[in-house]
mmCIF file of C-alpha atoms and ligand atoms in Angstrom:
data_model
loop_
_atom_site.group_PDB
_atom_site.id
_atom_site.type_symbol
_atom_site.label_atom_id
_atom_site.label_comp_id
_atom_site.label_asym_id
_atom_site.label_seq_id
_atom_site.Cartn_x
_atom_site.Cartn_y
_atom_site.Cartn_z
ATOM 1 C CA UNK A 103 -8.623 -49.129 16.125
ATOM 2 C CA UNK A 104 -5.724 -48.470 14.002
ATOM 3 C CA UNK A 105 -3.002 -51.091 14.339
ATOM 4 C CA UNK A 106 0.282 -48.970 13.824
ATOM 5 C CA UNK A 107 3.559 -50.447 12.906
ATOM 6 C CA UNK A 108 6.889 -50.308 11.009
ATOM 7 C CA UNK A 109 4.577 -49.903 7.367
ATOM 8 C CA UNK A 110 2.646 -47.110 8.563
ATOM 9 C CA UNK A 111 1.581 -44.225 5.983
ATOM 10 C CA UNK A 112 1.811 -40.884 7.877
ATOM 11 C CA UNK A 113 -0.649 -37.765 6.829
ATOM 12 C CA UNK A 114 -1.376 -34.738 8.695
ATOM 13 C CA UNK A 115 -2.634 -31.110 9.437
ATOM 14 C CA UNK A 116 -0.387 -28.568 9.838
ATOM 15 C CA UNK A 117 -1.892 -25.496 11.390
ATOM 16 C CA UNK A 118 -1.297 -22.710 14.017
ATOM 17 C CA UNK A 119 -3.690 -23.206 16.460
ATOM 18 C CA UNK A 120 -4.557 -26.935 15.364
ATOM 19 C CA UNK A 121 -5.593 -28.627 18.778
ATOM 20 C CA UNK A 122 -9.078 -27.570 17.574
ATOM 21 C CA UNK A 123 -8.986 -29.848 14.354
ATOM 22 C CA UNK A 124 -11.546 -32.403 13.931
ATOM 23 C CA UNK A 125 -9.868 -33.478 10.536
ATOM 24 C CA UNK A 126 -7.987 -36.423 12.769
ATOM 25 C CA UNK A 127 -11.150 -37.789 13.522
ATOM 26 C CA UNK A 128 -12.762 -38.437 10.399
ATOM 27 C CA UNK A 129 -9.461 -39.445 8.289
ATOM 28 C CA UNK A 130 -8.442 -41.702 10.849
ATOM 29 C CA UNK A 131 -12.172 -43.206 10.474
ATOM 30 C CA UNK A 132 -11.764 -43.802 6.726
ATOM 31 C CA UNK A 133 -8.404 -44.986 7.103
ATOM 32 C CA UNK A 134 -9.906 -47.440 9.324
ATOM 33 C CA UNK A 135 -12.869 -48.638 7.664
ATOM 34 C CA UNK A 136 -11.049 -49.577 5.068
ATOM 35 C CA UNK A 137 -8.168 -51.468 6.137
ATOM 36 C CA UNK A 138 -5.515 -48.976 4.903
ATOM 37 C CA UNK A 139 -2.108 -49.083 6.816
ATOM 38 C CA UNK A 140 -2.196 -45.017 7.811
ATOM 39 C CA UNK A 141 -2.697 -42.599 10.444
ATOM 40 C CA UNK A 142 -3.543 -39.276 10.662
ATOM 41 C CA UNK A 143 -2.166 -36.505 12.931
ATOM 42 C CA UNK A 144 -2.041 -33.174 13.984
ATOM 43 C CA UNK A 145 0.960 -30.560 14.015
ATOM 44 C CA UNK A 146 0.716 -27.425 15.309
ATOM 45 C CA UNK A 147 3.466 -25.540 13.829
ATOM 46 C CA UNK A 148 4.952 -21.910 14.845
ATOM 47 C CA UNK A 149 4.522 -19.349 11.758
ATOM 48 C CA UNK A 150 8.354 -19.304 11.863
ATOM 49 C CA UNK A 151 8.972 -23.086 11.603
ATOM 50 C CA UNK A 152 6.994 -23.816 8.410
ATOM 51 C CA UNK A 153 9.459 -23.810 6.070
ATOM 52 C CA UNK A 154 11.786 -26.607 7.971
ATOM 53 C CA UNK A 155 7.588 -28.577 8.476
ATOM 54 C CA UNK A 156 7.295 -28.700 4.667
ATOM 55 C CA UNK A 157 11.116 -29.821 4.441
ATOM 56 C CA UNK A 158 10.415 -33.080 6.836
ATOM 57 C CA UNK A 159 7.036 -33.844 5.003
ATOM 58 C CA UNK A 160 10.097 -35.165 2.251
ATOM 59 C CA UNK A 161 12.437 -35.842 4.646
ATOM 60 C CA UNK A 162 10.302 -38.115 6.071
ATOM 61 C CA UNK A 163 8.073 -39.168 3.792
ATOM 62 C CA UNK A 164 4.804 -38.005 4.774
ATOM 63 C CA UNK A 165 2.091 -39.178 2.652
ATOM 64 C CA UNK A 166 -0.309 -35.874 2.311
ATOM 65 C CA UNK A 167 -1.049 -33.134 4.668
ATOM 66 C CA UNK A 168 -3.707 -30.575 5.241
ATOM 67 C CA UNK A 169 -2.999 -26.873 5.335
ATOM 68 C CA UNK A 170 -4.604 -24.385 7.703
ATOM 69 C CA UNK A 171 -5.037 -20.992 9.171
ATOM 70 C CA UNK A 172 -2.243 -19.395 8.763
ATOM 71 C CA UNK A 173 -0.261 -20.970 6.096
ATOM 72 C CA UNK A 174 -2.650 -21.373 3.161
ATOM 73 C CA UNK A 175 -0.828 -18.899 1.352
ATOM 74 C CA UNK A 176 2.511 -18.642 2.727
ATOM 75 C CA UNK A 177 2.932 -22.274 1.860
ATOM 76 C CA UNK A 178 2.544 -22.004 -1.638
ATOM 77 C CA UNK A 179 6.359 -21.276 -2.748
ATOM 78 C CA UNK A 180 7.379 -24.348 -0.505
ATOM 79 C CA UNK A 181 5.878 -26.338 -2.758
ATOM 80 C CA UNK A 182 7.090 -28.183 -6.607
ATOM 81 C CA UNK A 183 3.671 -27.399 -8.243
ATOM 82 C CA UNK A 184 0.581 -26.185 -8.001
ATOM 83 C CA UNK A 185 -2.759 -27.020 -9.386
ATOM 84 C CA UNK A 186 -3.925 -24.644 -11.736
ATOM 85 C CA UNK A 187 -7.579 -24.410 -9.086
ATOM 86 C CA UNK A 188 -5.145 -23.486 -6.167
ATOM 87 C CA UNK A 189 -3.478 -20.717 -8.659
ATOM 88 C CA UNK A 190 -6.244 -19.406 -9.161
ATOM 89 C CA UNK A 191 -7.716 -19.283 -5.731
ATOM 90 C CA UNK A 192 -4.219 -18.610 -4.661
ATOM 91 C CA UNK A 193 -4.296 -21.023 -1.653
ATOM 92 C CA UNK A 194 -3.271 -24.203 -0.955
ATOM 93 C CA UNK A 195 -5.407 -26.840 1.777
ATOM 94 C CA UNK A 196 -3.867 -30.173 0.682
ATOM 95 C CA UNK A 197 -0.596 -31.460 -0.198
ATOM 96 C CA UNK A 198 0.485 -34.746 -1.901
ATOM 97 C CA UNK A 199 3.818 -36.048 -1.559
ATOM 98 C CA UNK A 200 4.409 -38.106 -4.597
ATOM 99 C CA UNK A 201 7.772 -39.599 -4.087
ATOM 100 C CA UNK A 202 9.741 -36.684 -2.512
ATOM 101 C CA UNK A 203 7.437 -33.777 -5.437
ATOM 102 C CA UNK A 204 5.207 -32.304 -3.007
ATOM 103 C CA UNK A 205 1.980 -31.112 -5.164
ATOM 104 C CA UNK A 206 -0.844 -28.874 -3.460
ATOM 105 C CA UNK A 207 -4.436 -28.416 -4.355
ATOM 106 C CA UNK A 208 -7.333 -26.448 -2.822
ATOM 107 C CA UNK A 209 -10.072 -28.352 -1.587
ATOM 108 C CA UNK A 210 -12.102 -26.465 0.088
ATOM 109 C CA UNK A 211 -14.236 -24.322 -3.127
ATOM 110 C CA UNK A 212 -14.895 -27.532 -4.290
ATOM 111 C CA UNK A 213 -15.775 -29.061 -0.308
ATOM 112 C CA UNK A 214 -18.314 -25.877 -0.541
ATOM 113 C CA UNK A 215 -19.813 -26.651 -3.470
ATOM 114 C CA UNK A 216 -20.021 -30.102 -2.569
ATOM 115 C CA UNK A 217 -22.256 -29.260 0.489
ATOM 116 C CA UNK A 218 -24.501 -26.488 -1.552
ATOM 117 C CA UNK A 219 -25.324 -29.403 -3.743
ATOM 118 C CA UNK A 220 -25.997 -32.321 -0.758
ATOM 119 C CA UNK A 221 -28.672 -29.894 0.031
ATOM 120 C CA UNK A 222 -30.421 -29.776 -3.368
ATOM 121 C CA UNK A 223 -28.895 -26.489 -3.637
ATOM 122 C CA UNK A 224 -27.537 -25.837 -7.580
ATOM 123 C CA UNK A 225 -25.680 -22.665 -7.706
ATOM 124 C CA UNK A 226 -25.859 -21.992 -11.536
ATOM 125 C CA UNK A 227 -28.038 -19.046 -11.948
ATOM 126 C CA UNK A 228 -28.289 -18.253 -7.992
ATOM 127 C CA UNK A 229 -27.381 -14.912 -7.219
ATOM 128 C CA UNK A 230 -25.419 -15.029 -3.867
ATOM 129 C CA UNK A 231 -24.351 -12.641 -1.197
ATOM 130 C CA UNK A 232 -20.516 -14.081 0.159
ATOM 131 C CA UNK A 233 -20.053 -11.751 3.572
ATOM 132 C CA UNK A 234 -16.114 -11.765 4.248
ATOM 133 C CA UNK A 235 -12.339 -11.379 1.721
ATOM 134 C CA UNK A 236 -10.217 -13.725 3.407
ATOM 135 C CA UNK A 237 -8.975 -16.688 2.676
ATOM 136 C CA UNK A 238 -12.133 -19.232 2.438
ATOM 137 C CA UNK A 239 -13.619 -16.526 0.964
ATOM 138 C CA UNK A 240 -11.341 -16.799 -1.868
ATOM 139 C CA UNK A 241 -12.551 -20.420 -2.290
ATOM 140 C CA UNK A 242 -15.465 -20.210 -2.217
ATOM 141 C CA UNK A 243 -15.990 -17.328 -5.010
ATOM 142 C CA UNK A 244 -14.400 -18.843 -6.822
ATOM 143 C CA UNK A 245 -16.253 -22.026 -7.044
ATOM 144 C CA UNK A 246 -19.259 -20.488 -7.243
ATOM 145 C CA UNK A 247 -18.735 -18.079 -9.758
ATOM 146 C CA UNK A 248 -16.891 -21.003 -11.955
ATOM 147 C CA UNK A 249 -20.524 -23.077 -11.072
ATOM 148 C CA UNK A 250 -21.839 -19.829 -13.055
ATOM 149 C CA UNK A 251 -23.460 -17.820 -9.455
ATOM 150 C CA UNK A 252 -23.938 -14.430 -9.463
ATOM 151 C CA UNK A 253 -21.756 -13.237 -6.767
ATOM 152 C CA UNK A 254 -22.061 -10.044 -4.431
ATOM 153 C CA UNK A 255 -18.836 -9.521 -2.021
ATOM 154 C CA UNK A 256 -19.463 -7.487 1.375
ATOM 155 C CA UNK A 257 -16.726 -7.293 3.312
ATOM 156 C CA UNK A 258 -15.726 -5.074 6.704
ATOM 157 C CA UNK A 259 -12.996 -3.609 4.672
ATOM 158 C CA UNK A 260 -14.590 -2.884 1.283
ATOM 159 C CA UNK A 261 -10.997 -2.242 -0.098
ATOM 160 C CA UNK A 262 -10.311 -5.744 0.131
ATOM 161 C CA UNK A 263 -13.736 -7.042 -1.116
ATOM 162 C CA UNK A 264 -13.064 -4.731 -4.148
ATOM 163 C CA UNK A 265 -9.571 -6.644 -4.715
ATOM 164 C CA UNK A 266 -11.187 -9.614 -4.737
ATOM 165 C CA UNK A 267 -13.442 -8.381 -7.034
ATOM 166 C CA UNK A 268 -11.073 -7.603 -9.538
ATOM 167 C CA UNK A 269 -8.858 -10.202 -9.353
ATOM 168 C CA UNK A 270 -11.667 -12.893 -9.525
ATOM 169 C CA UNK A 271 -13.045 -10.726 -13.031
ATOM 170 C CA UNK A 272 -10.772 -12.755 -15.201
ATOM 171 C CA UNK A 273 -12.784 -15.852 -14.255
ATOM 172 C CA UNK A 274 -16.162 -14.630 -14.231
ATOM 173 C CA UNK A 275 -17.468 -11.017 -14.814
ATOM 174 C CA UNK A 276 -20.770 -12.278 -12.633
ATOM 175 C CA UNK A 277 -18.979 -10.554 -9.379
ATOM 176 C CA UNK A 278 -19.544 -7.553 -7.915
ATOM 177 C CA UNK A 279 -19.013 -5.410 -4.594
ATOM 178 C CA UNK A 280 -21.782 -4.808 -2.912
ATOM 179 C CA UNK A 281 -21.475 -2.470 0.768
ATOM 180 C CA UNK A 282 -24.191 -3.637 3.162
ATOM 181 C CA UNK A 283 -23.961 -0.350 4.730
ATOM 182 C CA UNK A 284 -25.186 1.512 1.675
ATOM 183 C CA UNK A 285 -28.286 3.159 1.098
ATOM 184 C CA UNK A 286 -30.257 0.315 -0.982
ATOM 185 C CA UNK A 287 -27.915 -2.786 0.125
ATOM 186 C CA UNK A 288 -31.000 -3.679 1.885
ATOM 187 C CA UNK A 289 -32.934 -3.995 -1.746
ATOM 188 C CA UNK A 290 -30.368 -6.216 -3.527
ATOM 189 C CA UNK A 291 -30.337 -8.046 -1.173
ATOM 190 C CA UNK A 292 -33.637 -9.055 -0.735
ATOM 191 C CA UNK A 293 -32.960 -10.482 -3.951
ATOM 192 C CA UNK A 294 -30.491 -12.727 -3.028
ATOM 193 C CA UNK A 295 -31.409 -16.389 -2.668
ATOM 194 C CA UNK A 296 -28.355 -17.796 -0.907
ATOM 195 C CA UNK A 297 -26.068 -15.703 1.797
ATOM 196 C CA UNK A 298 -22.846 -17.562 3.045
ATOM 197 C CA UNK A 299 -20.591 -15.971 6.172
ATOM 198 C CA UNK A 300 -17.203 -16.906 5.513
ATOM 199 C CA UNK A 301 -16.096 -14.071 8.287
ATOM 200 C CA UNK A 302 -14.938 -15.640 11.345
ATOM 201 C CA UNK A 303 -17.487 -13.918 13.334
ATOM 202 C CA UNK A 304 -20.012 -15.919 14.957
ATOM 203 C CA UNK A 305 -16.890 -18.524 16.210
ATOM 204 C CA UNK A 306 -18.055 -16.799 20.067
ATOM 205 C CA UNK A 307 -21.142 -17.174 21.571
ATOM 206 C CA UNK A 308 -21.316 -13.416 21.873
ATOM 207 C CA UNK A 309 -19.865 -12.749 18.612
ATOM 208 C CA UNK A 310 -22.194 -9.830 16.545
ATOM 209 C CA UNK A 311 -24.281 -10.612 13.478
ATOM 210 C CA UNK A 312 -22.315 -10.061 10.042
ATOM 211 C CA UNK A 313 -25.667 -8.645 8.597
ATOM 212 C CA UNK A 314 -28.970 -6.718 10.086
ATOM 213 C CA UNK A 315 -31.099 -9.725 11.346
ATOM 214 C CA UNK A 316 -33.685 -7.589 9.280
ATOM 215 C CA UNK A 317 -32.309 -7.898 5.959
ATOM 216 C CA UNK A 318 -33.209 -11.507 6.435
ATOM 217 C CA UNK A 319 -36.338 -13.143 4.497
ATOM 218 C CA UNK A 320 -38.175 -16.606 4.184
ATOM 219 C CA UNK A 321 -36.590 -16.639 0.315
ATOM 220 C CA UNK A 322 -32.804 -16.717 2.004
ATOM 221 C CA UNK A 323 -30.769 -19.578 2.911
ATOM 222 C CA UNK A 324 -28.556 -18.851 5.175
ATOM 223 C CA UNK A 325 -24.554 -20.593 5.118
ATOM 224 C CA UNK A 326 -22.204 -20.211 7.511
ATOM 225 C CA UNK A 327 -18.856 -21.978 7.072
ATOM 226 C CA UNK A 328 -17.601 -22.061 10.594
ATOM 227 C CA UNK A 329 -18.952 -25.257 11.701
ATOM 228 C CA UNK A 330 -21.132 -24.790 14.471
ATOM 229 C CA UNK A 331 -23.921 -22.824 15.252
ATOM 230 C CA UNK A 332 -23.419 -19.871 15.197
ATOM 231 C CA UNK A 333 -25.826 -16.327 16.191
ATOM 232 C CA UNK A 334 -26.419 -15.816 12.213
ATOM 233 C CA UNK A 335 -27.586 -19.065 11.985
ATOM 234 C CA UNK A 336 -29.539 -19.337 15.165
ATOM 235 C CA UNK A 337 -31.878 -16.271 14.740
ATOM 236 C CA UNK A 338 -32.364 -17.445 10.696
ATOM 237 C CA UNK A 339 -33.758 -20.284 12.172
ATOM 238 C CA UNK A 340 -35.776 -18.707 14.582
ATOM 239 C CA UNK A 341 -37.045 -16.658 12.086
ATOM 240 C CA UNK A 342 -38.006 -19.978 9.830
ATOM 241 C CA UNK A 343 -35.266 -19.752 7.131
ATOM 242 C CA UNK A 344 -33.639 -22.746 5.767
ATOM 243 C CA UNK A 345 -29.989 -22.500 7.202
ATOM 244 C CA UNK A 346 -26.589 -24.541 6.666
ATOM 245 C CA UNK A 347 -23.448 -24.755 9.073
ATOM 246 C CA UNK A 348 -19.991 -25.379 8.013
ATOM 247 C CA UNK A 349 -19.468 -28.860 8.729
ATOM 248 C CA UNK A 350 -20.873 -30.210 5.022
ATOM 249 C CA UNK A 351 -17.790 -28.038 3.600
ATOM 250 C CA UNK A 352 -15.487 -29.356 6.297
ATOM 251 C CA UNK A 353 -16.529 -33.349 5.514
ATOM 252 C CA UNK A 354 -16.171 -32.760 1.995
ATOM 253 C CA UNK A 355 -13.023 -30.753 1.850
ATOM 254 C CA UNK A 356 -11.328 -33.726 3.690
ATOM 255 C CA UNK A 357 -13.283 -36.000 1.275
ATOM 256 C CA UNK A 358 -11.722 -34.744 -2.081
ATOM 257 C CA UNK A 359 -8.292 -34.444 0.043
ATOM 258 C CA UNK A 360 -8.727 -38.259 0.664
ATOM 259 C CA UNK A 361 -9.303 -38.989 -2.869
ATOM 260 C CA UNK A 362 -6.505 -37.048 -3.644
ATOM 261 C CA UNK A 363 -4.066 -38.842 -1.320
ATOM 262 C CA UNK A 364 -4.982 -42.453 -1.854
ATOM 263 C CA UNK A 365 -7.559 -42.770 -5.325
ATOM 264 C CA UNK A 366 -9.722 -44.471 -2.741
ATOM 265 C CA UNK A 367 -13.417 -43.565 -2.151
ATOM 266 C CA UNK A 368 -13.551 -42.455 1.450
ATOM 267 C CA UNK A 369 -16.592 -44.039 3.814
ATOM 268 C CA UNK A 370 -18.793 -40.401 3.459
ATOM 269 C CA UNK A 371 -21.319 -41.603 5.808
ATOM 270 C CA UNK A 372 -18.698 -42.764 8.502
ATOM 271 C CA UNK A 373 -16.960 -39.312 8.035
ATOM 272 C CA UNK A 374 -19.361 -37.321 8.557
ATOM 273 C CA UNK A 375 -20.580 -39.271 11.815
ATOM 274 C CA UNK A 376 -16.985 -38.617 13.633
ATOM 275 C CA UNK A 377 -17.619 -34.869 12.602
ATOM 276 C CA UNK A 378 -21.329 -34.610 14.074
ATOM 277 C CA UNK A 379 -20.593 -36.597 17.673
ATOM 278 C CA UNK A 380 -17.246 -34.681 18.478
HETATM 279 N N1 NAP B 210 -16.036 -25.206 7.041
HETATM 280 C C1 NAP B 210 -14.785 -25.238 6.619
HETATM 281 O O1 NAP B 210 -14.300 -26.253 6.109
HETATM 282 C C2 NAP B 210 -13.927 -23.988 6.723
HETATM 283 C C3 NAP B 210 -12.782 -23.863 5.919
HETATM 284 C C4 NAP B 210 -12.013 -22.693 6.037
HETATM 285 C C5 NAP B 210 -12.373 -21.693 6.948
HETATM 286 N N2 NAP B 210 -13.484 -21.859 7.720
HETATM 287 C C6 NAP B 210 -13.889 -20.780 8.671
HETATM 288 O O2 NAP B 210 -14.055 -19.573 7.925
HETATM 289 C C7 NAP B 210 -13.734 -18.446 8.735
HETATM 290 C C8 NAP B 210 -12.814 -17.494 7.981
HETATM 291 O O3 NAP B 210 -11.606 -18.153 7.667
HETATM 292 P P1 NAP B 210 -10.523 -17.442 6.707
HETATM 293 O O4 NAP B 210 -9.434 -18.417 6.508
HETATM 294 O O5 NAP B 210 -11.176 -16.851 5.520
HETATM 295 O O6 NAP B 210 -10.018 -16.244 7.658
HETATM 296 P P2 NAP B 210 -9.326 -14.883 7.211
HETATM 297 O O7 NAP B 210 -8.587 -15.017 5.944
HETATM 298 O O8 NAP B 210 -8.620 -14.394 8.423
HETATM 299 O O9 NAP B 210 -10.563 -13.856 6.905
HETATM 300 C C9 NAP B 210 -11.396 -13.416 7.947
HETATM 301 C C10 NAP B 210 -12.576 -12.617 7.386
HETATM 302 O O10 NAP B 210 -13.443 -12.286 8.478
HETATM 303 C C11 NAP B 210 -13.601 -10.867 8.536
HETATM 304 N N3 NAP B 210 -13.708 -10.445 9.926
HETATM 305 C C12 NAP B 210 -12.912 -10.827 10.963
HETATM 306 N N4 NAP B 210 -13.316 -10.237 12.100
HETATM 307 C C13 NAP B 210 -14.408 -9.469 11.786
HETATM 308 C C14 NAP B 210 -15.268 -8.617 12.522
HETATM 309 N N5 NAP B 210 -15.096 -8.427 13.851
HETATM 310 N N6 NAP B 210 -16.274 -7.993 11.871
HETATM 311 C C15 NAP B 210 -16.470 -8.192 10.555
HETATM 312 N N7 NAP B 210 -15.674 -8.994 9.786
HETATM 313 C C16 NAP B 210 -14.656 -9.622 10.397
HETATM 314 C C17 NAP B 210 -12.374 -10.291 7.871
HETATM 315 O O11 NAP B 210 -12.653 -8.968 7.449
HETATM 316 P P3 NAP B 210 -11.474 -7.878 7.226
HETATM 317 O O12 NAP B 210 -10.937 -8.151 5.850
HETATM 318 O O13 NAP B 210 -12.171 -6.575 7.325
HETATM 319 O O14 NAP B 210 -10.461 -8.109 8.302
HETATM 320 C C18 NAP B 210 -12.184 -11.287 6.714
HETATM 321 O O15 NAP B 210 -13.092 -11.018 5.673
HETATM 322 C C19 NAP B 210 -13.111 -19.006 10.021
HETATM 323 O O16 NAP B 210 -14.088 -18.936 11.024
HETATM 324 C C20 NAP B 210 -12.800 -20.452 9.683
HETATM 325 O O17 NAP B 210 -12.930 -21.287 10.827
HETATM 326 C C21 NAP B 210 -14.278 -22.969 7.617
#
């Protein structure tokens, strides 16, 4: 147990809904393992209250802080700087307050990365199909084109796939729309070796599949960021395909955000056991 007192280090999530968060648990882990005078909690904060919740992270001297759904973006002109990663991605998941200059970073291209690679998986030269052009999505092409993937974006609303597109060109010019409702989607594809879901569906039960079970094959692996699993990843599996839930991108996100926070190396192992048994 964390023993708080007067010398207690504050960090936290801000978020809105955050009651969900399992970020508490495995910080709170680390913090205890080892021996560092800090806690970590969660805020839920109204859309129209952020500014005055990045004004008290100064006013009152909290350490670092998470960022989540829906202030990745709107949070960025709140803060003193940047890094040029979370420029480029144009989102911000973790802040540092260094004496009063609050800093912010994105964690979570890297965190995805991070968990492609725990499972032997080395995204130079893969091609990759990224379903979804929202925010993680954003991350996460990133990364992998900077890794040097060959990315394919299919989103609902192709016009903001195509954006995305574009704007990601100036890293990489390995990117490219591709419609899964086209006549010879199906074909490309099949060509694929890695498919990630970064849409949110699949978060219900009864949630529909973001792509035709039977563009599926034995050559895929199958990601899906949200951490649980989901339909998409349950029928891969029933159909034999190597498959990977969110929760690697999750621990490792909060990893990097750790490192960030305190130089320390964060207890990986520990981490990831508060994730898996809440
Ligand atoms: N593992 C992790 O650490 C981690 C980190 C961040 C996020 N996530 C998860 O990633 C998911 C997306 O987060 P986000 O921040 O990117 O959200 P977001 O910015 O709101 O983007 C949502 C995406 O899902 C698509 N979508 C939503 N409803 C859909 C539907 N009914 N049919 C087809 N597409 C649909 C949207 O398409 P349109 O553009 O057409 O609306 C958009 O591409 C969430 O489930 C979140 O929990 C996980």
């Amino acid at each position: 147990m964390i023993k708080i007192d007067a010398n207690t280090d504050i960090y936290c999530i801000l978020g809105f809904p955050v009651r969900h968060s399992k970020s508490p648990l495995m910080h709170n882990k680390a913090f205890e393992i080892l021996g560092v005078n800090a806690c970590y909690v969660a805020f839920e904060v109204r859309p129209e209250d952020l500014t005055d919740a990045i004004k008290s992270i100064r006013a009152l001297g909290i350490k670092g802080a998470n960022i989540t759904i829906p202030f990745k973006e709107d949070v960025i002109p709140l803060l003193d700087s940047i890094s040029d990663e979370a420029r480029d991605i144009g989102a911000v998941n973790t802040i540092k307050n260094d004496d009063g200059i609050l800093r912010g970073f994105n964690t979570d291209g890297v965190g995805f990365i991070a968990s492609l690679k725990e499972n032997l998986i080395n995204p130079k030269g893969l091609k990759v199909l990224v379903l979804g052009a929202g925010g993680a999505s954003r991350a996460i092409v990133y990364s992998l084109i900077k890794e040097g993937a060959h990315v394919y974006i299919s989103n609902r609303t192709m016009q903001k796939a195509i954006l995305l597109c574009n704007q990601m060109r100036q890293f990489s010019t390995s990117i490219q729309t591709l419609d899964i409702n086209d006549t010879g989607a199906r074909d490309t594809i099949s060509d694929v070796s890695l498919i990630v879901n970064t849409t949110s569906l699949g978060l219900k039960p009864d949630d529909l599949l973001p792509i035709p079970i039977t563009y599926l094959n034995k050559q895929h692996i199958v990601c899906d960021i949200i951490y649980k699993k989901t339909p998409l990843l349950k029928e891969a599996s029933r159909l034999g395909i190597k498959t990977i839930d969110g929760s690697g991108m999750l621990l490792h996100q909060g990893v990097i955000a750790f490192e960030i926070w305190t130089g320390l190396q964060p207890p990986v192992d520990e981490m990831r056991k508060q994730l898996e048994i809440s």
